[in-house]
CSV table of C-alpha atoms and ligand atoms in Angstrom, one decimal:
chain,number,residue,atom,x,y,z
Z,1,UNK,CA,75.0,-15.0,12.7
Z,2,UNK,CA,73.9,-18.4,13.6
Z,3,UNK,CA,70.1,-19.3,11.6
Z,4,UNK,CA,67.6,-17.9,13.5
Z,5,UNK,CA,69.2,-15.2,15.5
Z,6,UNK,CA,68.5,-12.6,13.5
Z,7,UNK,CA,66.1,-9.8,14.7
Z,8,UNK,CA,65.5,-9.1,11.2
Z,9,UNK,CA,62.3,-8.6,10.1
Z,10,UNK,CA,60.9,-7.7,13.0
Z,11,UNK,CA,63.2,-4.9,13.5
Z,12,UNK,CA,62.7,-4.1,10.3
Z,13,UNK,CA,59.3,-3.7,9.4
Z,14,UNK,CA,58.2,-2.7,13.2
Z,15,UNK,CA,60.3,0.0,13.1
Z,16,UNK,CA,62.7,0.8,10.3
Z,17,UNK,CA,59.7,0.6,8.1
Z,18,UNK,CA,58.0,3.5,9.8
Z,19,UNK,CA,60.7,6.1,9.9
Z,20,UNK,CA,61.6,5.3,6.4
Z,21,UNK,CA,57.7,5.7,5.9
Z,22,UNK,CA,57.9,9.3,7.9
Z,23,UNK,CA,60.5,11.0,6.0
Z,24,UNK,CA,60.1,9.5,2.5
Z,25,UNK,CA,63.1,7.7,2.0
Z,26,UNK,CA,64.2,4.2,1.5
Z,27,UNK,CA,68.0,4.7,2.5
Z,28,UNK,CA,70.3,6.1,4.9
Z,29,UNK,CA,68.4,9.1,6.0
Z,30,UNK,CA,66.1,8.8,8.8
Z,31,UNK,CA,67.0,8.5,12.3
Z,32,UNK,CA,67.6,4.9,12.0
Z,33,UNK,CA,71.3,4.4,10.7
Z,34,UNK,CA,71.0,2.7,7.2
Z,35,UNK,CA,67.4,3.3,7.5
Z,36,UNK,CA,66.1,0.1,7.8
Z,37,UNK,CA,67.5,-1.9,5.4
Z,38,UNK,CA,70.2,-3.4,8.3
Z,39,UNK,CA,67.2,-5.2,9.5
Z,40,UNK,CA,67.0,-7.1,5.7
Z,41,UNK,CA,70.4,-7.6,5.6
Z,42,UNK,CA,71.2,-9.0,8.9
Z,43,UNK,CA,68.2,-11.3,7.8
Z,44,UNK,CA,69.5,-12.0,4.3
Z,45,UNK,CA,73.1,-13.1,6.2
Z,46,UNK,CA,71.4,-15.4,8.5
Z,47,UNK,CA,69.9,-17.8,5.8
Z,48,UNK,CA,73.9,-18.5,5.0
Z,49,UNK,CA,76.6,-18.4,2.5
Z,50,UNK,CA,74.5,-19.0,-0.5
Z,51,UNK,CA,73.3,-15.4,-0.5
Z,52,UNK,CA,76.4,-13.7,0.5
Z,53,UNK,CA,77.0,-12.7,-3.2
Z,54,UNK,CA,73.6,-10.9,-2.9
Z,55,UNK,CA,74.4,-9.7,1.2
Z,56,UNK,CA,77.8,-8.2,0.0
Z,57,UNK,CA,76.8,-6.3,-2.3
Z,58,UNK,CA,73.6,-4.7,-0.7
Z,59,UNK,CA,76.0,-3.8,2.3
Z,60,UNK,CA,78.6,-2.0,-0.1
Z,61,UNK,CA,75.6,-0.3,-1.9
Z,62,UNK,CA,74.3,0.6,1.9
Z,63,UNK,CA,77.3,1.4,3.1
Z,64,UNK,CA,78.4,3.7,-0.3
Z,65,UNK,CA,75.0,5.5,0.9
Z,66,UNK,CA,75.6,6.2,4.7
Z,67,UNK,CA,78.9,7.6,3.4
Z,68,UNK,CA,77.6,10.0,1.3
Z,69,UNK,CA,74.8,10.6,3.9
Z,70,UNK,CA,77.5,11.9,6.6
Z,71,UNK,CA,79.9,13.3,4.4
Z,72,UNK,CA,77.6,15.8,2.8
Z,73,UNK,CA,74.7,15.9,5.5
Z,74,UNK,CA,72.0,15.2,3.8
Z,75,UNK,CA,68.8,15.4,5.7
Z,76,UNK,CA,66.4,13.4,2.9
Z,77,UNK,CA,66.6,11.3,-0.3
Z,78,UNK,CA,65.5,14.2,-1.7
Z,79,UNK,CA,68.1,16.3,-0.5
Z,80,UNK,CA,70.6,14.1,-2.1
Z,81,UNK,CA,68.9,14.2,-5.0
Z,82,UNK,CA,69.1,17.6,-5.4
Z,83,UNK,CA,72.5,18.0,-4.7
Z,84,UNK,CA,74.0,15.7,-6.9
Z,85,UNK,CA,72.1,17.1,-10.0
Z,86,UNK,CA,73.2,20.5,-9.2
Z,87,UNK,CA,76.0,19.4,-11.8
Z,88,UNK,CA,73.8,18.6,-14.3
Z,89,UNK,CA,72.2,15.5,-15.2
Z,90,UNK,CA,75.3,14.5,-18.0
Z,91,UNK,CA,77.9,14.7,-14.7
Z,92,UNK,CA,75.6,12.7,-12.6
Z,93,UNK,CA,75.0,10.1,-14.9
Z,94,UNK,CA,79.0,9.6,-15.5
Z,95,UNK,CA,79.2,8.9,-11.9
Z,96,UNK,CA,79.9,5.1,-11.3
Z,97,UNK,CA,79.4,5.9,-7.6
Z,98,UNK,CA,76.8,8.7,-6.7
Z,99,UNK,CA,74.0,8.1,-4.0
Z,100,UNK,CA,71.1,8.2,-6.7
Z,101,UNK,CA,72.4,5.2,-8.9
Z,102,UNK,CA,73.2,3.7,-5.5
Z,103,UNK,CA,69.6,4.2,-4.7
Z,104,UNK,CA,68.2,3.2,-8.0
Z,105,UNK,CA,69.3,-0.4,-7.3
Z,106,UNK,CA,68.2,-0.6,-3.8
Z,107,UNK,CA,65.1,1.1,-4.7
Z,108,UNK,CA,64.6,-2.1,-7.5
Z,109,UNK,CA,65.5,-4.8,-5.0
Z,110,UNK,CA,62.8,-2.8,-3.2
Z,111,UNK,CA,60.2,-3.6,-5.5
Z,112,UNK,CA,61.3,-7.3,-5.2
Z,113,UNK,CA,61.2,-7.2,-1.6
Z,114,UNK,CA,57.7,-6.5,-1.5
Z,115,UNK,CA,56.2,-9.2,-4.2
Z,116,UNK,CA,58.2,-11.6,-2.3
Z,117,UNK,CA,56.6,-10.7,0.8
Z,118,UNK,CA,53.2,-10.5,-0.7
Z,119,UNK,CA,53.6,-13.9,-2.0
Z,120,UNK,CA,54.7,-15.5,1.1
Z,121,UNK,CA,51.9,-13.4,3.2
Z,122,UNK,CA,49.4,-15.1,0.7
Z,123,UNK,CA,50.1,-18.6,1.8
Z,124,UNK,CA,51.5,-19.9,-1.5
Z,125,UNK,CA,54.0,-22.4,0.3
Z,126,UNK,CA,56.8,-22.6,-2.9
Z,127,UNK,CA,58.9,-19.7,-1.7
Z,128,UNK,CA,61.5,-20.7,-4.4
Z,129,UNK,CA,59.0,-19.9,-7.1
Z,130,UNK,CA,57.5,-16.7,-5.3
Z,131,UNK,CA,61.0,-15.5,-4.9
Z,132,UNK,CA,61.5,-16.0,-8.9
Z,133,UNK,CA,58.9,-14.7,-9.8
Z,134,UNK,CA,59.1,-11.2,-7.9
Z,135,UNK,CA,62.6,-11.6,-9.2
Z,136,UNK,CA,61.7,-11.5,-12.6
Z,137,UNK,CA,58.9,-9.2,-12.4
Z,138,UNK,CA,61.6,-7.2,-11.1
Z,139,UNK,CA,65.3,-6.8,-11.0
Z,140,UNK,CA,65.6,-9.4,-13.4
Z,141,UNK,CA,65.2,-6.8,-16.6
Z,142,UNK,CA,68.2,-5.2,-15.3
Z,143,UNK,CA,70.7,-7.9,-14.2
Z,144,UNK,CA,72.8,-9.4,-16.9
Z,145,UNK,CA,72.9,-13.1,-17.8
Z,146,UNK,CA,75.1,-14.5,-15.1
Z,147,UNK,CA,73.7,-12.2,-12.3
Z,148,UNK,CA,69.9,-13.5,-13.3
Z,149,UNK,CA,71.4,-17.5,-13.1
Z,150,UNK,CA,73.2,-16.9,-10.2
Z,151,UNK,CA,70.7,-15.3,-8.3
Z,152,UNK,CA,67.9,-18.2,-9.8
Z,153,UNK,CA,70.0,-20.7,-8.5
Z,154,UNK,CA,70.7,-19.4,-5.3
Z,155,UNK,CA,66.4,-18.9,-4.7
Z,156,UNK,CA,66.6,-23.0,-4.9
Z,157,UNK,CA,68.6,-22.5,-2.0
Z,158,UNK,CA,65.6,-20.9,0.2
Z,159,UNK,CA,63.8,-22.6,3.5
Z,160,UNK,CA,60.6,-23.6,2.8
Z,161,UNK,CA,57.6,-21.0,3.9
Z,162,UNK,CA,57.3,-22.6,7.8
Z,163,UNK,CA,61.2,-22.0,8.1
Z,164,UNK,CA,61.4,-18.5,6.4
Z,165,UNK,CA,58.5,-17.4,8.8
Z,166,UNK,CA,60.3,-19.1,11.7
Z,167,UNK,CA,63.7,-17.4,11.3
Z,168,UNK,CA,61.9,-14.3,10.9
Z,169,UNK,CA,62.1,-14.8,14.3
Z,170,UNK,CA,58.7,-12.9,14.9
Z,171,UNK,CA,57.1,-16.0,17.0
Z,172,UNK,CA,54.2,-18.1,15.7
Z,173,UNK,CA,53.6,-18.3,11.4
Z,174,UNK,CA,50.2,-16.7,12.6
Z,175,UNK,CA,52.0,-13.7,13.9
Z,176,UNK,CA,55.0,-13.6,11.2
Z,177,UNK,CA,51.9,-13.1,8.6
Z,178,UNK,CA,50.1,-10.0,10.8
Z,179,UNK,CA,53.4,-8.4,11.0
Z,180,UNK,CA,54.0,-9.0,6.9
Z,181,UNK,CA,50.9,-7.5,6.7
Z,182,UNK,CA,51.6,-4.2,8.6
Z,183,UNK,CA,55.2,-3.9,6.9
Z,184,UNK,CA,54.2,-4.4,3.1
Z,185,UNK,CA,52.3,-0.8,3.1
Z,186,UNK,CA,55.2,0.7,4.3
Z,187,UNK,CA,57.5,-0.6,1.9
Z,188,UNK,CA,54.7,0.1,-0.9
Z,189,UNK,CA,54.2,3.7,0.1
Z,190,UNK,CA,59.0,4.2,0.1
Z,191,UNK,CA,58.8,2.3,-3.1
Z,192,UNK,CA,56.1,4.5,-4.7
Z,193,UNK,CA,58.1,8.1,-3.3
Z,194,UNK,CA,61.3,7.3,-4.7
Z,195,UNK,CA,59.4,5.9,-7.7
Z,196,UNK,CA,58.2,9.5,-8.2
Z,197,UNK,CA,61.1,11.3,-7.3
Z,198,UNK,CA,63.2,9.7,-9.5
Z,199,UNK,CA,60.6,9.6,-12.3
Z,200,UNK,CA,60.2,13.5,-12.1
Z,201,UNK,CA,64.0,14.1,-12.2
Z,202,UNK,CA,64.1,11.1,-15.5
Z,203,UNK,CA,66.4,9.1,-13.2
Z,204,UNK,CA,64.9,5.6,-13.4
Z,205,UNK,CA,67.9,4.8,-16.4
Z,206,UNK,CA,70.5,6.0,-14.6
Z,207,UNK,CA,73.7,3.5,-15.9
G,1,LIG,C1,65.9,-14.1,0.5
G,1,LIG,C2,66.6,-14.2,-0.7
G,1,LIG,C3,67.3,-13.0,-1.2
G,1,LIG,C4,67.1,-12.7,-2.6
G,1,LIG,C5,67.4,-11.3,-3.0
G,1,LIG,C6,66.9,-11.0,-4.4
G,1,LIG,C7,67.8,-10.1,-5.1
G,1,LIG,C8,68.7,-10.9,-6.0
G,1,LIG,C9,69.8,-10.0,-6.5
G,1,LIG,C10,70.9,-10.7,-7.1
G,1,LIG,C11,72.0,-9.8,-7.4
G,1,LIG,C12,73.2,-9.8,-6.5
G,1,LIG,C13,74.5,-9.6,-7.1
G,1,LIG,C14,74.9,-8.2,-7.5
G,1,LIG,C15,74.3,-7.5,-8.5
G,1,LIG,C16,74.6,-6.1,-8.9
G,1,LIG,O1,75.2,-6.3,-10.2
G,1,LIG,C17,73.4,-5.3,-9.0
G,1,LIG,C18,73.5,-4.1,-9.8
G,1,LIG,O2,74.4,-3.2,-9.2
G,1,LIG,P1,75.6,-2.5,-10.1
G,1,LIG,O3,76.4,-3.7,-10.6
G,1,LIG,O4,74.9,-1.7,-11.2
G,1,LIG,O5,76.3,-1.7,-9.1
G,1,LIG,N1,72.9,-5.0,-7.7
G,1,LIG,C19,71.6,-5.0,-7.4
G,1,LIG,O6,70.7,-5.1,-8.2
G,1,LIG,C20,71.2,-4.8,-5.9
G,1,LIG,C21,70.8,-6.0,-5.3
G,1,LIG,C22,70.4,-5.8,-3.8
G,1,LIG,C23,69.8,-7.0,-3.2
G,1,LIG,C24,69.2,-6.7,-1.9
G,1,LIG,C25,68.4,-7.8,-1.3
G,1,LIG,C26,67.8,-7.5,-0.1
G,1,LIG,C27,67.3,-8.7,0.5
G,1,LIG,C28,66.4,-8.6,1.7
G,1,LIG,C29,66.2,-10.0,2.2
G,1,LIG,C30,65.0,-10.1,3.1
């Protein structure tokens, strides 16, 4: 997609962010295919080829999930849960390619999805070093060396705040900041379930 073409955000957060909000989820399960995190990604594609070794692997992950969403019918994250721990939580965790791993690492870009929001909502116009910084607050503590440096020096890649709020595509900077400001709860509220979820059924480690 050509830069600034993208619905992105705005699909996103308008309305991804509410029916993964309704049913608890952060992946693949509402009503919306992929459940809102196409909206990101067709986003993160449109700022270019710098972050298409961040893009591709988000869509396998997303696709890996919607997958395993219509092959088994799962209704609900915790659905999936369930069922793939009904072999015991030594099968699950020697599974390079269940949903819940799968999740996991969504579910921490998650987290970095909404400091970086929050930081650019605030006004703070070096996106580079908001991006870092939710980075490493982040998924940093569980990327490896050359993941963490690639990914650092791709952030020096990012438009500056006006441009990031323009190709959000959401109309003036003005409005682009109401509309962070009605998505970020949503994303808050599907970090903090799956949070839970996963804390309750010790899943936060899984390899
Ligand atoms: C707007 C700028 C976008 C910055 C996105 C910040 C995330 C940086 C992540 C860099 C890592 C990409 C390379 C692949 C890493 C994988 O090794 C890890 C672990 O998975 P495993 O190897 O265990 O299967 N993958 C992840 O941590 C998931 C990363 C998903 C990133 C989704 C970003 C969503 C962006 C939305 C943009 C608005």
């Amino acid at each position: 997609r050509p830069r600034g073409s993208s619905p992105g955000l705005r699909v996103m957060c308008r309305r991804c962010c509410k029916h993964l909000w309704a049913q608890g989820c952060p992946l693949g399960f509402s009503s919306h295919p992929s459940g809102g995190w196409d909206g990101f990604l067709g986003f993160l594609q449109s700022l270019g080829a710098v972050f298409s070794f961040i893009s591709k692997d988000a869509v396998a992950k997303v696709t890996l999930l919607e997958t395993h969403r219509q092959r088994h019918n799962f209704v609900s994250l915790q659905s999936m849960v369930e069922q793939e721990l009904s072999a015991g939580p030594a099968a699950l965790r020697a599974r390079p390619d269940s949903g819940c791993r799968t999740v996991l690492r969504l579910h921490r870009a998650l987290r970095w999805l909404q400091l970086f929001l929050e930081g650019l909502r605030s006004g703070d116009p070096r996106t580079s070093v908001l991006c870092t910084d939710a980075y490493n607050a982040s998924l940093a503590a569980h990327h490896p060396w050359v993941i963490r440096k690639a990914a650092t020096l791709a952030f020096c890649a990012l438009p500056s705040r006006e441009a990031f709020l323009e190709v959000m595509n959401v109309g003036p900077p003005e409005e682009a900041v109401a509309m962070l400001g009605e998505a970020i709860p949503y994303i808050r509220d599907v970090y903090g379930i799956t949070e839970e979820l996963f804390e309750r059924h010790k899943l936060l480690d899984l390899p």
